[in-house]
DNA sequence: AATGAATGAGACTTCATTCAT
DNA sequence: AATGAATGAAGTCTCATTCAT
């Protein structure tokens, strides 16, 4: 599934891998993408070498973080798609849930949105396309049922996500703002 | 004016300063925030030392770039505010014109994650507040006249701008997409 | 025998040891001294830990490789010494045979600059001295019989061997060149 | 001429460059090719950054060292070629002088002979070919005049040089040995 | 005031070696 | 005994900033 390290064998290795990913999430959220691999290692309580054993480059680690996000969003989209035949309801549900999730992970979201590291982006490309596919179907369905603006397109979804990140960057009271913000978006997209 | 270098003395110094700012715009648009001060200097056809004479740190240079943008947007907002008494029309005009300007400057928007460099952001804070003030008045007026959602707030404006940047990052056909995107936003914000 | 691991206990341990030495020969021939212990382990189909069980350090492994070479050359020298009473003939035979053997093992000769790793050299010192002793006798005998330049000395033998390595490094057609080269040497050393 | 940095402008920059090259010569002679760039910088009394300003990589610095050697040898060969019409005398002169020079710089010679770093070798390739050309002419002339073995070829020259390095590695009394060694070689190559 | 060479802290990554399983 | 994951010191190189010319 993941673009790196399909299945770590040993239990302790897998545990380490998870600790590293969690540490990376915290560290990059805290200090931005320019945080160092040594910091990630320290927070994960492992040596740098271990970080590099699991992720061959910093970009790979960053990519895994992005890929995880994409996978989670895709999962949400799939769940909503299965839950109702109404395309708009499904899309709205996906949007609200995803925004809420992003709000909970606000800082990282903000840091990540604009990743300059082309290599990291490339490593999450597969997951990004999957997400695009799932959300694209939601959009098409909603538009076919005449409940969504026909001019909206999948490519606009990242823009919404970025906007969510920006709202969060502007204020501390993230959850409230995200809730408020999602209403504008939904009203703007309805047919 | 800018937070740095209130009044340049010599004519050639002023000319250098301008060349540096232009070079910075080009270079950061091309290569993103990780572009080097040496690159800026080379493109500006001056030594690095000269760049540092005008801007004491990289963050200061970046800050000046942001401040310039803020000043331009504030100028647009002021013009629309003077042009019509209808708050919503003024806001809509401001939004369309600003989005269009950002679309024209797409590469820079794409490449730069301004919020990444906290120090640079801080240095453009004054200009940001001025912009906030002007746009805030537009919003209040439009809301007082009952033509804008009362839940929209100035703090949400950066989110919209970020979203515009994201639309551009997602596609090459930037101008078209920005036009399309502004419609969603306007419909989402109308009362 | 070797300076490490005087008597391997188990049959499988001995087999492992051999596999490691062979793997090391291949890997170092391929990639030079900068080849990694992990590579040796992988080629030998054992874990790194096993490599370290047999050879406490990389230098020890390298030393064993050198020692093996020295032992083989000494064996050749001994055989020629026993075969004829004519010192020069014995020396010439030894030289031709050794050069030919080195030519056959050209890649390793090319890739490995044995003398670079002082520690490895130290670990093969015993074998080197033995080889020196045997060859020294050959030389003395040839000189006593007036058939070899009296100024030639055992210490010059490594120089010849190094030269053979260099001939190989310079060309692909190693065997031919080595043959050609040995003639110069022999003519240069004859009284 | 050099493969890197054709002409440093400033006097102090050129002085630094020379100091770096000298330091590199000492440091690599002392500690082998695995000596660190930081060491070179320290011995040259400059920052590492300065070393990297003059030589973009370690391989480039190593390459320059090799190139310098090749240039010096070529210079010697040219001088002898111009000095006498007798090809053999010229070659013998070149050989004796070069061997003596190598003896004076024995340790570096030894370290360098076997450089594994393909990149460094590549960077001195141009100079190596020039040297080959000049020496090749010497050899051809000597062979045409019937005074040198017809089977000797330019490609064998590196072998001789390597051998000189090896003689030196084997003993401390380098100059003496080199003198003794050159006699064997000369006798071996004469027709 | 301008230049660009110099600086050096700090970033990423490697790899010989150790040690828990 | 064997395994291979973990370790972390050490190495190469970068780049914002300073400073002699």
PDB file of C-alpha atoms in Angstrom, chain C residues 32 34 109-111 113 115-116 149 151-153 155-156 158-159 162-163 165-167 170-171 180-181 183-184 187-189, chain D residues 32-34 110-111 114 116 149 151-153 155-156 158-160 162-163 166-167 170-171 177 180-181 183-184 187-189:
ATOM      1  CA  UNK C  32      36.430  -1.885  -4.142  1.00  0.00           C
ATOM      2  CA  UNK C  34      34.307   0.968  -0.023  1.00  0.00           C
ATOM      3  CA  UNK C 109      43.757  -6.621  -8.102  1.00  0.00           C
ATOM      4  CA  UNK C 110      42.407  -3.579  -9.811  1.00  0.00           C
ATOM      5  CA  UNK C 111      39.829  -2.679  -7.262  1.00  0.00           C
ATOM      6  CA  UNK C 113      44.356  -0.996  -2.924  1.00  0.00           C
ATOM      7  CA  UNK C 115      47.933  -0.807   1.226  1.00  0.00           C
ATOM      8  CA  UNK C 116      45.239   1.781   1.813  1.00  0.00           C
ATOM      9  CA  UNK C 149      71.355  -8.656 -10.291  1.00  0.00           C
ATOM     10  CA  UNK C 151      71.089  -5.157  -6.152  1.00  0.00           C
ATOM     11  CA  UNK C 152      67.648  -6.714  -6.317  1.00  0.00           C
ATOM     12  CA  UNK C 153      66.056  -7.373  -2.943  1.00  0.00           C
ATOM     13  CA  UNK C 155      61.540  -5.632  -0.627  1.00  0.00           C
ATOM     14  CA  UNK C 156      61.313  -4.958  -4.323  1.00  0.00           C
ATOM     15  CA  UNK C 158      55.829  -5.926  -3.727  1.00  0.00           C
ATOM     16  CA  UNK C 159      56.764  -3.255  -6.240  1.00  0.00           C
ATOM     17  CA  UNK C 162      51.950  -3.537  -7.586  1.00  0.00           C
ATOM     18  CA  UNK C 163      53.111  -2.941 -11.112  1.00  0.00           C
ATOM     19  CA  UNK C 165      48.101  -4.595 -10.673  1.00  0.00           C
ATOM     20  CA  UNK C 166      48.682  -1.311 -12.447  1.00  0.00           C
ATOM     21  CA  UNK C 167      49.059  -2.947 -15.821  1.00  0.00           C
ATOM     22  CA  UNK C 170      45.272   0.388 -17.284  1.00  0.00           C
ATOM     23  CA  UNK C 171      43.842  -2.090 -19.755  1.00  0.00           C
ATOM     24  CA  UNK C 180      54.219  -8.999 -21.971  1.00  0.00           C
ATOM     25  CA  UNK C 181      55.075  -7.171 -18.800  1.00  0.00           C
ATOM     26  CA  UNK C 183      59.304 -10.216 -19.854  1.00  0.00           C
ATOM     27  CA  UNK C 184      60.514  -6.697 -19.097  1.00  0.00           C
ATOM     28  CA  UNK C 187      65.101  -9.033 -18.410  1.00  0.00           C
ATOM     29  CA  UNK C 188      65.528  -6.197 -15.976  1.00  0.00           C
ATOM     30  CA  UNK C 189      66.404  -8.528 -13.127  1.00  0.00           C
TER      31      UNK C 189
ATOM     32  CA  UNK D  32      45.311   8.865   3.074  1.00  0.00           C
ATOM     33  CA  UNK D  33      42.510   9.635   0.732  1.00  0.00           C
ATOM     34  CA  UNK D  34      39.970   9.197   3.477  1.00  0.00           C
ATOM     35  CA  UNK D 110      51.599   5.979  -2.935  1.00  0.00           C
ATOM     36  CA  UNK D 111      48.200   7.186  -1.760  1.00  0.00           C
ATOM     37  CA  UNK D 114      45.403   3.670  -6.543  1.00  0.00           C
ATOM     38  CA  UNK D 116      39.410   4.492  -6.203  1.00  0.00           C
ATOM     39  CA  UNK D 149      62.119  -2.897 -26.696  1.00  0.00           C
ATOM     40  CA  UNK D 151      56.903  -4.375 -27.058  1.00  0.00           C
ATOM     41  CA  UNK D 152      56.931  -1.587 -24.522  1.00  0.00           C
ATOM     42  CA  UNK D 153      53.947   0.773 -24.751  1.00  0.00           C
ATOM     43  CA  UNK D 155      50.089   2.049 -21.242  1.00  0.00           C
ATOM     44  CA  UNK D 156      52.900   0.419 -19.330  1.00  0.00           C
ATOM     45  CA  UNK D 158      51.510   3.895 -15.146  1.00  0.00           C
ATOM     46  CA  UNK D 159      52.670   0.453 -14.102  1.00  0.00           C
ATOM     47  CA  UNK D 160      56.163   1.739 -13.639  1.00  0.00           C
ATOM     48  CA  UNK D 162      52.858   2.453  -9.496  1.00  0.00           C
ATOM     49  CA  UNK D 163      55.856   0.268  -8.908  1.00  0.00           C
ATOM     50  CA  UNK D 166      55.181   0.531  -4.034  1.00  0.00           C
ATOM     51  CA  UNK D 167      58.927   0.567  -3.510  1.00  0.00           C
ATOM     52  CA  UNK D 170      57.859  -0.820   1.447  1.00  0.00           C
ATOM     53  CA  UNK D 171      60.740   1.178   2.842  1.00  0.00           C
ATOM     54  CA  UNK D 177      65.474   2.633  -3.367  1.00  0.00           C
ATOM     55  CA  UNK D 180      68.192   1.424  -7.366  1.00  0.00           C
ATOM     56  CA  UNK D 181      64.830   0.545  -8.843  1.00  0.00           C
ATOM     57  CA  UNK D 183      68.147   0.770 -12.970  1.00  0.00           C
ATOM     58  CA  UNK D 184      66.183  -2.465 -13.201  1.00  0.00           C
ATOM     59  CA  UNK D 187      67.755  -2.376 -18.170  1.00  0.00           C
ATOM     60  CA  UNK D 188      64.455  -4.119 -18.662  1.00  0.00           C
ATOM     61  CA  UNK D 189      63.321  -1.683 -21.295  1.00  0.00           C
TER      62      UNK D 189
END
